[in-house]
Amino acid sequence: MKILTERVPAQRAQTGLLVLALPAGDSPADVAAVDHASGGRLLAEARQRLDDPTRRGSVFVFQSHGMLAAEAVALVGMGSDDLTAVSAWRRLGAQATTLARSHRLSRVAVSLAAAPAGAARTNAAGATAEGALLGLSGVRSRRSKPEPAGPEELLLVGVGPGPAVERVLKRARAVGEATWLARDLIATPATELPPAEFARRAQAAARSVGLEVRVHGEPELHRLGMNAILAVGRGSEHPPCLIELIYRGGGKRRRPLGARHLAFVGKGITFDSGGLSLKTPSGMEIQKRDMAGGAAVLGAMVAIARLGLPIDVRGVIPAAENMPDGRAYRPGDILTIFGGKTVEVRNTDAEGRLVLADALAWVSAGAGEPEKPRFVVDLATLTGAVSVALGREVAALLGTDRGLIGDLLEIGRETDERSWELPLIDEYLPGLRSDIADLKNTGDGGAGTIFGALFLREFTGGLPWAHLDIAGVAWADKARACTPRGAAGFGVRTLVALAERAAHRRSRTATRARVSPSPAARGSSRGPSGRRR
Ligand code: BES
Ligand code: MN
Ligand code: ZN
């Protein structure tokens, strides 16, 4: 999809479908002008057909029959949404491409005049473009007669070209296309995407943006002592691997990662049958999505590299297929995780926390690099219980650092990838004790999402850490605001925004340190994400 900008009045925009935001209260100038050009018919008909065309989410499509430069106009109710904030525009952008697609129009325009001119409008343009890309699924169609693709052109009306607009559009493209990459991987049937193929796809995507990829295969996993990844993958014909993505944005290439690097970990179970603790048929139907955390980490790393953020990031994806077989790992097995802790396997279907334990212990130790990361965030389709607790709209967020959790909650609201915090209740920890090993991989009843996170915490080496359980949100059975039905790519936007925040704080810190080199301006007074406490 081409994205163009034009500073013409909305009524003169040449396009197939012109989308206008219609907030409650007085009509914005663009709506008034288009209404005027239609001889007052646009609003009159909208009010006649709909109880309240300004209601959030309501859509009225008007055929212009030559009265306007656009073939049709869509009035989209914005309710009392804040039109100075990006999330309303992101949703509007998604609605624009969805509408264009369903009306089979190749060109769509969105008028930005309802956003205040200046920085707010520039940001609205970026958010609209991002939403427009997100509104298209990005998943390769597998029907014999492919469904209509989205529009070929998006026109943003009311902003001109210029460096600020170029910058937000570049970001929109990077985030949107990275989300498509993640969605397409998640939607790919598990038979077509064993761990090695996931790794090849990661290499291909990374190569085009100058991201370094290392794939650690079985022999390497043995050498490193990643016995949980090996055990989980042993029942499959397709060997497991650990996919490592390295982005060195904080200066020279080919140097070790610095102490301020960020670490992202994503669960990459390419198919979860449950293993010998076999799932039910209905529980298994949907388990190709069990690598959604890994796909989000890959997408975010690709976007971060495309944007050239001035920060170092390490992304790690433990990839394995969990299958039952004569060689499969068994309930009762005892595994030694990277770093030495032992785990008694009670249930082979609690495999995500096992592969993540190896990966988290490894990145938290800063293994292979001179320094440990500043913080670790993992994304995982970890528990069915999270949908019971929170449903299908919000992810569960658990972690050990208030600053990091605060950032992620705020970013979730800004990006429309919402999360809600659940507590890490220490009193439940004894429920993970094993009679024979350090830990067992299941809790002792209830609070499944909390037990999963408590287990993971044991492998984070005391570093600031946050965990997003995305099992409920990785796939949209019903379309969400910026997510069509199907694979969601949840987490790409969140991780990119988190890296941007960290990079921004880092550069501010550097400036301040140069101006006034007081020790108080350095690490000690800051939270782990660089924020002042
Ligand atoms: N991959 C599943 C969780 C899941 C469920 C993801 C539904 C997407 C949709 C995970 O590996 C799992 O099986 N979790 C178990 C843990 C239990 C055995 C402690 C669960 O939630 O039942
Ligand atoms: Mn499982
Ligand atoms: Zn799983």
Coordinates of C-alpha atoms and ligand atoms in Angstrom, one line a residue:
M1 CA 0.0 0.0 0.0
K2 CA 1.3 3.4 -1.0
I3 CA 1.0 6.2 1.5
L4 CA 0.7 9.7 0.2
T5 CA 0.1 13.1 1.8
E6 CA -1.7 16.1 0.5
R7 CA -2.6 19.5 1.9
V8 CA -5.8 20.0 0.1
P9 CA -9.2 20.8 1.7
A10 CA -11.1 17.5 2.3
Q11 CA -13.8 18.2 -0.2
R12 CA -11.2 18.3 -2.9
A13 CA -9.4 15.1 -2.1
Q14 CA -9.4 12.8 -5.2
T15 CA -10.0 9.3 -3.9
G16 CA -12.3 6.4 -3.9
L17 CA -13.4 6.7 -0.3
L18 CA -12.9 9.7 1.9
V19 CA -13.0 8.9 5.6
L20 CA -13.9 11.7 8.1
A21 CA -13.8 11.6 11.8
L22 CA -17.0 12.7 13.4
P23 CA -16.6 13.5 17.1
A24 CA -19.6 14.3 19.4
G25 CA -20.4 17.9 19.6
D26 CA -19.7 20.5 16.8
S27 CA -18.6 19.1 13.5
P28 CA -15.0 19.7 12.7
A29 CA -14.1 22.0 9.8
D30 CA -13.5 19.2 7.3
V31 CA -16.9 17.6 7.9
A32 CA -18.6 21.0 7.7
A33 CA -16.9 21.8 4.4
V34 CA -17.7 18.4 2.8
D35 CA -21.2 18.6 4.0
H36 CA -21.5 22.1 2.5
A37 CA -20.1 20.8 -0.8
S38 CA -22.8 18.0 -0.8
G39 CA -25.5 20.6 -0.4
G40 CA -26.0 19.6 3.2
R41 CA -27.0 16.1 2.2
L42 CA -24.2 14.3 3.9
L43 CA -25.1 15.2 7.5
A44 CA -28.8 15.3 6.8
E45 CA -28.8 11.7 5.5
A46 CA -26.4 10.5 8.2
R47 CA -28.8 11.8 10.9
Q48 CA -31.8 10.4 9.1
R49 CA -30.2 6.9 8.9
L50 CA -28.5 6.7 12.2
D51 CA -29.7 7.6 15.7
D52 CA -26.4 9.2 16.5
P53 CA -23.7 9.2 13.7
T54 CA -21.2 10.6 16.3
R55 CA -21.4 7.4 18.4
R56 CA -18.0 5.7 18.7
G57 CA -17.6 3.1 16.0
S58 CA -20.7 4.1 14.0
V59 CA -20.1 4.3 10.2
F60 CA -22.1 6.1 7.6
V61 CA -21.2 5.7 3.9
F62 CA -22.4 8.3 1.5
Q63 CA -22.1 8.0 -2.3
S64 CA -21.1 11.4 -3.6
H65 CA -22.6 11.0 -7.2
G66 CA -20.1 13.6 -8.6
M67 CA -20.8 16.2 -6.0
L68 CA -17.4 15.7 -4.4
A69 CA -13.9 14.8 -5.7
A70 CA -14.2 11.6 -3.7
E71 CA -16.5 8.8 -5.0
A72 CA -17.8 8.1 -1.5
V73 CA -17.5 9.5 2.0
A74 CA -17.5 7.6 5.2
L75 CA -18.4 9.4 8.5
V76 CA -16.9 7.5 11.4
G77 CA -18.3 8.3 14.8
M78 CA -15.5 9.0 17.3
G79 CA -17.7 9.6 20.4
S80 CA -15.8 11.6 23.0
D81 CA -12.4 10.1 22.0
D82 CA -9.5 12.5 22.4
L83 CA -8.5 13.6 18.8
T84 CA -5.2 15.0 20.1
A85 CA -4.2 11.4 21.1
V86 CA -2.8 8.8 18.7
S87 CA -5.0 5.8 19.6
A88 CA -8.2 7.4 18.1
W89 CA -6.4 8.0 14.8
R90 CA -4.9 4.5 14.8
R91 CA -8.4 3.0 15.1
L92 CA -9.7 5.3 12.4
G93 CA -6.9 4.3 10.0
A94 CA -7.7 0.6 10.6
Q95 CA -11.4 1.4 9.9
A96 CA -10.4 3.2 6.7
T97 CA -8.6 0.2 5.2
T98 CA -11.2 -2.2 6.4
L99 CA -14.0 -0.2 4.7
A100 CA -12.0 0.2 1.5
R101 CA -11.4 -3.5 1.4
S102 CA -15.0 -4.4 2.0
H103 CA -16.1 -2.0 -0.7
R104 CA -13.4 -3.2 -3.0
L105 CA -11.9 0.3 -3.5
S106 CA -8.3 0.7 -4.4
R107 CA -7.9 4.2 -3.1
V108 CA -8.8 5.5 0.4
A109 CA -8.2 8.9 2.0
V110 CA -8.4 10.0 5.6
S111 CA -8.8 13.6 6.5
L112 CA -6.7 14.7 9.5
A113 CA -8.3 18.2 9.9
A114 CA -10.0 17.2 13.2
A115 CA -6.5 16.9 14.8
P116 CA -5.0 20.2 15.9
A117 CA -2.4 21.4 13.3
G118 CA 1.2 21.0 14.3
A119 CA 2.8 18.1 16.2
A120 CA -0.6 16.6 17.1
R121 CA -1.5 16.4 13.5
T122 CA 1.8 14.9 12.5
N123 CA 1.4 12.2 15.1
A124 CA -2.2 11.7 14.0
A125 CA -0.9 11.1 10.4
G126 CA 1.6 8.5 11.7
A127 CA -1.1 6.8 13.8
T128 CA -3.5 6.7 10.9
A129 CA -1.0 5.2 8.6
E130 CA -0.1 2.6 11.3
G131 CA -3.7 1.8 11.8
A132 CA -4.3 1.5 8.1
L133 CA -1.6 -1.1 7.8
L134 CA -2.7 -2.9 10.9
G135 CA -6.3 -3.0 9.6
L136 CA -5.0 -5.3 6.8
S137 CA -4.1 -8.6 8.1
G138 CA -0.8 -9.1 6.3
V139 CA -1.4 -12.9 6.3
R140 CA -1.0 -14.6 2.9
S141 CA -4.4 -15.9 1.7
R142 CA -4.7 -19.6 1.4
R143 CA -8.1 -19.7 -0.3
S144 CA -8.4 -21.1 -3.8
K145 CA -10.0 -17.7 -4.7
P146 CA -8.1 -15.2 -2.6
E147 CA -10.2 -12.7 -0.8
P148 CA -9.9 -9.0 -2.0
A149 CA -6.7 -7.4 -1.0
G150 CA -6.7 -4.1 0.7
P151 CA -6.5 -0.7 -1.0
E152 CA -3.4 0.1 -3.1
E153 CA -3.2 3.7 -1.9
L154 CA -3.8 5.6 1.3
L155 CA -4.0 9.4 1.1
L156 CA -3.5 11.4 4.3
V157 CA -5.3 14.7 3.8
G158 CA -4.3 17.8 5.7
V159 CA -0.6 17.2 6.2
G160 CA 2.2 18.1 3.8
P161 CA 5.5 16.3 3.1
G162 CA 8.4 17.2 5.4
P163 CA 10.9 15.6 7.7
A164 CA 8.5 15.2 10.6
V165 CA 5.8 13.6 8.5
E166 CA 8.4 11.4 6.8
R167 CA 9.6 10.2 10.2
V168 CA 6.2 9.2 11.5
L169 CA 5.3 7.5 8.2
K170 CA 8.6 5.5 8.2
R171 CA 7.8 4.4 11.8
A172 CA 4.2 3.4 10.8
R173 CA 5.5 1.3 8.0
A174 CA 8.2 -0.4 10.1
V175 CA 5.7 -1.3 12.8
G176 CA 2.9 -2.2 10.5
E177 CA 4.9 -4.5 8.3
A178 CA 6.7 -6.1 11.3
T179 CA 3.2 -6.9 12.6
W180 CA 2.3 -8.5 9.2
L181 CA 5.5 -10.6 9.5
A182 CA 4.5 -11.8 12.9
R183 CA 0.9 -12.5 11.9
D184 CA 1.9 -14.4 8.8
L185 CA 4.2 -16.6 10.9
I186 CA 1.6 -17.2 13.5
A187 CA -1.0 -18.1 10.9
T188 CA 1.4 -20.5 9.1
P189 CA 0.4 -24.2 9.7
A190 CA 2.7 -25.9 12.1
T191 CA 3.6 -28.5 9.6
E192 CA 5.1 -25.8 7.4
L193 CA 6.9 -24.1 10.3
P194 CA 9.0 -26.4 12.3
P195 CA 11.7 -24.8 14.4
A196 CA 14.3 -24.8 11.7
E197 CA 11.9 -23.1 9.2
F198 CA 11.0 -20.5 11.9
A199 CA 14.8 -19.9 12.1
R200 CA 15.2 -19.6 8.4
R201 CA 12.3 -17.1 8.2
A202 CA 14.0 -15.1 11.0
Q203 CA 17.2 -15.1 9.1
A204 CA 15.6 -14.0 5.9
A205 CA 13.7 -11.2 7.6
A206 CA 16.8 -10.1 9.6
R207 CA 19.1 -10.1 6.6
S208 CA 17.1 -7.4 4.8
V209 CA 17.5 -5.0 7.8
G210 CA 21.0 -5.7 8.9
L211 CA 20.0 -7.6 12.1
E212 CA 22.4 -10.3 13.3
V213 CA 21.0 -13.8 13.7
R214 CA 22.5 -16.8 15.3
V215 CA 20.7 -20.1 15.3
H216 CA 21.9 -22.5 18.0
G217 CA 21.0 -26.0 17.0
E218 CA 20.9 -29.2 19.0
P219 CA 24.7 -29.8 19.4
E220 CA 25.1 -26.2 20.6
L221 CA 22.2 -26.5 23.0
H222 CA 23.9 -29.5 24.5
R223 CA 27.1 -27.7 24.8
L224 CA 25.3 -24.7 26.5
G225 CA 23.4 -26.9 28.9
M226 CA 19.9 -25.9 27.6
N227 CA 18.4 -29.2 28.6
A228 CA 14.8 -28.0 28.9
I229 CA 14.7 -26.9 25.3
L230 CA 16.2 -30.2 24.2
A231 CA 13.8 -32.2 26.4
V232 CA 10.7 -30.4 25.1
G233 CA 11.8 -30.8 21.5
R234 CA 12.8 -34.5 21.8
G235 CA 9.4 -36.0 21.0
S236 CA 9.4 -34.3 17.6
E237 CA 10.8 -35.3 14.2
H238 CA 11.9 -31.7 14.0
P239 CA 14.8 -30.7 16.3
P240 CA 14.6 -27.6 18.5
C241 CA 16.8 -24.6 18.3
L242 CA 17.4 -21.3 20.0
I243 CA 17.1 -18.3 17.7
E244 CA 19.1 -15.3 18.8
L245 CA 18.7 -11.9 17.2
I246 CA 21.2 -9.1 18.0
Y247 CA 20.7 -5.5 17.2
R248 CA 23.6 -3.2 17.9
G249 CA 22.2 0.3 17.6
G250 CA 24.2 2.0 20.3
G251 CA 27.3 2.8 18.2
K252 CA 29.9 0.7 16.4
R253 CA 29.0 -2.6 14.9
R254 CA 30.6 -5.9 15.8
R255 CA 31.3 -4.9 19.4
P256 CA 29.9 -6.7 22.4
L257 CA 26.5 -5.7 23.7
G258 CA 26.7 -3.0 26.4
A259 CA 25.4 -3.1 29.9
R260 CA 22.4 -1.0 28.8
H261 CA 21.2 -3.5 26.3
L262 CA 17.6 -4.7 26.5
A263 CA 16.6 -8.4 26.3
F264 CA 13.4 -9.7 24.8
V265 CA 12.4 -13.4 25.0
G266 CA 9.5 -15.0 23.1
K267 CA 8.0 -18.4 23.5
G268 CA 8.5 -20.3 20.2
I269 CA 6.6 -23.6 20.5
T270 CA 5.8 -24.2 16.8
F271 CA 3.1 -26.7 17.8
D272 CA 1.9 -27.7 21.2
S273 CA 0.2 -31.0 21.3
G274 CA 0.8 -31.2 25.0
G275 CA 3.3 -33.9 24.6
L276 CA 2.6 -37.1 26.6
S277 CA 0.3 -35.0 28.8
L278 CA -1.7 -34.8 25.6
K279 CA -4.2 -32.0 25.0
T280 CA -7.9 -32.6 24.1
P281 CA -8.7 -32.3 20.4
S282 CA -10.4 -28.9 20.9
G283 CA -7.5 -27.7 23.1
M284 CA -5.0 -28.7 20.3
E285 CA -6.9 -27.2 17.4
I286 CA -5.4 -23.8 18.0
Q287 CA -1.9 -24.6 19.0
K288 CA -0.1 -23.5 15.9
R289 CA -0.2 -20.1 17.6
D290 CA 2.0 -21.2 20.4
M291 CA 5.0 -19.4 18.8
A292 CA 3.2 -16.0 18.9
G293 CA 5.5 -14.6 21.5
G294 CA 8.5 -15.5 19.4
A295 CA 6.9 -14.1 16.3
A296 CA 6.3 -10.8 18.2
V297 CA 9.9 -10.7 19.3
L298 CA 11.1 -11.3 15.8
G299 CA 8.8 -8.6 14.4
A300 CA 9.8 -6.1 17.0
M301 CA 13.5 -6.7 16.4
V302 CA 13.1 -6.2 12.7
A303 CA 11.2 -2.9 13.2
I304 CA 13.7 -1.7 15.7
A305 CA 16.5 -2.4 13.2
R306 CA 14.6 -0.6 10.4
L307 CA 14.1 2.4 12.6
G308 CA 17.8 2.4 13.6
L309 CA 17.1 3.1 17.3
P310 CA 20.2 4.1 19.2
I311 CA 20.1 1.2 21.6
D312 CA 21.3 -2.4 21.8
V313 CA 18.7 -5.2 21.9
R314 CA 19.0 -9.0 22.2
G315 CA 16.0 -11.0 21.1
V316 CA 15.9 -14.7 22.0
I317 CA 13.4 -17.3 20.8
P318 CA 13.5 -20.8 22.1
A319 CA 11.9 -22.8 19.3
A320 CA 10.6 -26.4 19.7
E321 CA 7.7 -28.6 18.8
N322 CA 6.0 -30.4 21.7
M323 CA 5.0 -33.9 20.5
P324 CA 4.3 -37.3 22.1
D325 CA 6.6 -40.0 21.0
G326 CA 8.7 -42.9 22.2
R327 CA 11.6 -40.4 22.6
A328 CA 9.4 -37.7 24.2
Y329 CA 10.2 -36.3 27.6
R330 CA 8.0 -37.7 30.3
P331 CA 6.2 -36.7 33.5
G332 CA 8.6 -37.4 36.3
D333 CA 11.7 -36.5 34.3
I334 CA 14.1 -34.1 36.0
L335 CA 15.7 -31.4 33.9
T336 CA 18.7 -29.3 34.7
I337 CA 18.0 -25.8 33.4
F338 CA 20.8 -23.5 32.1
G339 CA 22.6 -22.2 35.2
G340 CA 22.0 -25.4 37.2
K341 CA 18.5 -25.3 38.8
T342 CA 16.6 -28.6 38.5
V343 CA 13.0 -29.0 37.6
E344 CA 10.7 -32.0 38.0
V345 CA 8.4 -32.4 35.0
R346 CA 4.8 -33.0 36.3
N347 CA 3.0 -32.1 33.1
T348 CA 4.6 -32.1 29.7
D349 CA 2.0 -29.6 28.6
A350 CA 3.6 -27.0 30.8
E351 CA 6.4 -26.8 28.3
G352 CA 6.5 -23.1 27.6
R353 CA 7.9 -22.3 31.1
L354 CA 10.5 -25.0 30.6
V355 CA 11.9 -23.6 27.3
L356 CA 11.6 -20.1 28.6
A357 CA 13.5 -21.0 31.8
D358 CA 16.6 -22.0 29.7
A359 CA 16.2 -18.8 27.5
L360 CA 15.6 -16.5 30.4
A361 CA 18.5 -17.9 32.5
W362 CA 20.7 -17.5 29.5
V363 CA 20.0 -13.9 28.6
S364 CA 19.7 -12.8 32.2
A365 CA 23.2 -14.0 32.8
G366 CA 24.3 -12.0 29.8
A367 CA 25.7 -15.3 28.5
G368 CA 28.2 -14.9 25.6
E369 CA 28.4 -11.1 26.2
P370 CA 30.4 -9.2 28.8
E371 CA 27.4 -7.5 30.4
K372 CA 24.0 -8.4 31.7
P373 CA 20.9 -6.7 30.2
R374 CA 19.3 -3.7 31.8
F375 CA 15.9 -5.5 31.9
V376 CA 14.3 -8.6 30.4
V377 CA 10.8 -8.8 29.0
D378 CA 9.2 -12.1 27.8
L379 CA 6.1 -12.7 25.8
A380 CA 4.5 -16.1 25.8
T381 CA 1.2 -17.9 25.1
L382 CA 1.8 -19.5 28.4
T383 CA -1.6 -20.4 30.0
G384 CA -5.1 -21.1 29.1
A385 CA -6.0 -19.7 32.5
V386 CA -5.2 -16.1 31.3
S387 CA -8.4 -16.1 29.1
V388 CA -10.4 -17.2 32.1
A389 CA -9.0 -14.3 34.2
L390 CA -9.0 -11.5 31.6
G391 CA -10.8 -12.7 28.5
R392 CA -9.6 -12.0 25.0
E393 CA -8.9 -8.3 24.9
V394 CA -6.1 -7.8 27.4
A395 CA -2.8 -9.6 28.1
A396 CA -1.7 -10.4 31.7
L397 CA 1.3 -8.6 32.9
L398 CA 3.4 -9.8 35.8
G399 CA 6.9 -8.8 36.8
T400 CA 9.4 -7.7 39.4
D401 CA 10.0 -4.0 38.6
R402 CA 7.5 -1.2 39.2
G403 CA 9.1 1.1 36.7
L404 CA 9.1 -1.4 33.9
I405 CA 5.5 -2.5 34.7
G406 CA 4.3 1.1 34.8
D407 CA 5.9 1.7 31.4
L408 CA 4.3 -1.4 29.9
L409 CA 0.8 -0.6 31.2
E410 CA 1.1 2.9 29.8
I411 CA 2.5 1.7 26.5
G412 CA -0.3 -0.9 26.3
R413 CA -2.9 1.9 26.5
E414 CA -1.1 4.1 24.0
T415 CA -0.6 1.3 21.4
D416 CA -4.0 -0.4 21.9
E417 CA -2.2 -3.6 23.0
R418 CA -3.7 -3.5 26.5
S419 CA -2.4 -5.4 29.5
W420 CA -3.6 -5.8 33.0
E421 CA -1.3 -6.5 35.9
L422 CA -1.7 -9.7 38.0
P423 CA 0.2 -10.1 41.2
L424 CA 3.1 -12.4 41.9
I425 CA 1.9 -13.8 45.2
D426 CA 4.9 -15.1 47.1
E427 CA 2.7 -17.2 49.4
Y428 CA 2.0 -19.4 46.3
L429 CA 5.7 -20.1 45.7
P430 CA 5.6 -23.3 47.9
G431 CA 3.1 -24.7 45.4
L432 CA 6.0 -25.0 42.9
R433 CA 8.2 -27.0 45.3
S434 CA 9.1 -30.5 44.3
D435 CA 9.9 -33.4 46.7
I436 CA 12.9 -34.3 44.6
A437 CA 14.1 -31.3 42.5
D438 CA 14.3 -27.5 43.1
L439 CA 11.0 -26.9 41.4
K440 CA 8.2 -28.6 39.6
N441 CA 6.6 -27.3 36.5
T442 CA 3.0 -27.0 37.7
G443 CA 1.4 -25.2 40.6
D444 CA -0.9 -26.8 43.2
G445 CA -4.2 -25.6 41.8
G446 CA -5.8 -22.4 40.7
A447 CA -4.1 -19.1 39.7
G448 CA -2.5 -20.8 36.6
T449 CA -1.2 -17.6 35.1
I450 CA 0.4 -16.5 38.4
F451 CA 2.1 -19.9 38.8
G452 CA 3.5 -19.7 35.3
A453 CA 5.0 -16.3 36.0
L454 CA 6.3 -17.3 39.5
F455 CA 8.1 -20.2 37.8
L456 CA 9.7 -18.0 35.2
R457 CA 10.8 -15.5 37.9
E458 CA 13.1 -18.1 39.3
F459 CA 15.2 -17.9 36.1
T460 CA 15.6 -14.1 35.8
G461 CA 18.6 -13.8 38.1
G462 CA 17.1 -11.0 40.1
L463 CA 17.1 -8.6 37.0
P464 CA 14.2 -6.3 36.4
W465 CA 11.8 -8.5 34.5
A466 CA 8.3 -8.4 33.1
H467 CA 6.2 -11.2 31.5
L468 CA 3.3 -10.8 29.2
D469 CA 1.0 -13.8 29.0
I470 CA -0.5 -13.4 25.5
A471 CA -2.4 -16.7 25.3
G472 CA -5.7 -14.9 25.2
V473 CA -4.8 -12.2 22.8
A474 CA -2.4 -13.8 20.3
W475 CA -5.4 -14.7 18.0
A476 CA -8.5 -12.6 17.5
D477 CA -11.6 -14.8 17.1
K478 CA -13.5 -11.5 16.7
A479 CA -11.8 -8.5 15.1
R480 CA -10.4 -6.0 17.6
A481 CA -9.9 -2.3 17.1
C482 CA -6.7 -2.5 15.1
T483 CA -6.6 -6.3 14.6
P484 CA -8.6 -8.1 11.9
R485 CA -9.8 -11.6 12.7
G486 CA -7.0 -14.1 13.0
A487 CA -3.3 -13.8 14.1
A488 CA -2.9 -10.6 16.0
G489 CA 0.8 -10.0 16.1
F490 CA 0.2 -8.8 19.7
G491 CA 3.4 -7.4 21.3
V492 CA 5.2 -6.0 18.3
R493 CA 4.0 -2.4 19.0
T494 CA 4.6 -2.8 22.7
L495 CA 8.2 -3.9 22.3
V496 CA 9.0 -1.3 19.7
A497 CA 7.6 1.5 22.0
L498 CA 9.5 0.1 25.0
A499 CA 12.8 0.2 23.1
E500 CA 12.0 3.7 21.9
R501 CA 11.4 4.8 25.5
A502 CA 14.6 3.2 26.7
A503 CA 16.6 4.8 23.8
H504 CA 15.1 8.2 24.4
R505 CA 15.9 8.1 28.1
R506 CA 19.4 6.9 27.3
S507 CA 20.1 9.8 25.0
R508 CA 18.6 12.3 27.5
T509 CA 20.8 10.8 30.2
A510 CA 23.9 11.2 28.0
T511 CA 23.1 14.8 27.3
R512 CA 22.6 15.6 31.0
A513 CA 25.7 13.8 32.0
R514 CA 27.7 16.0 29.5
V515 CA 26.2 19.2 30.8
S516 CA 26.4 18.5 34.5
P517 CA 28.5 15.4 35.3
S518 CA 27.0 15.0 38.8
P519 CA 26.8 11.4 40.1
A520 CA 23.1 11.9 40.9
A521 CA 22.4 12.3 37.2
R522 CA 23.6 8.7 36.7
G523 CA 22.3 5.2 37.3
S524 CA 21.8 5.2 41.0
S525 CA 18.6 7.4 41.1
R526 CA 17.0 5.7 38.2
G527 CA 14.8 2.7 37.7
P528 CA 16.0 0.0 35.4
S529 CA 14.3 1.4 32.4
G530 CA 16.3 4.6 33.0
R531 CA 13.4 6.5 34.6
R532 CA 13.8 8.6 37.7
R533 CA 12.2 7.0 40.7
Ligands
BES1 N1 0.3 -23.3 24.9 C1 -0.5 -23.6 26.1 C2 -1.3 -22.4 26.5 C3 -2.4 -21.9 25.5 C4 -3.7 -22.3 25.7 C5 -2.0 -21.1 24.5 C6 -4.6 -21.9 24.8 C7 -3.0 -20.7 23.6 C8 -4.3 -21.0 23.7 C9 0.5 -23.9 27.2 O1 1.6 -24.6 26.9 C10 -0.3 -24.9 28.1 O2 -0.6 -25.9 27.7 N2 -0.5 -24.5 29.4 C11 -1.1 -25.3 30.3 C12 -0.4 -25.2 31.6 C13 -0.8 -26.3 32.6 C14 -0.5 -27.7 32.1 C15 -0.1 -26.0 33.9 C16 -2.6 -24.8 30.5 O3 -2.8 -23.6 30.4 O4 -3.4 -25.7 30.6
MN2 MN 1.4 -26.7 26.6
ZN3 ZN 2.3 -24.2 25.0

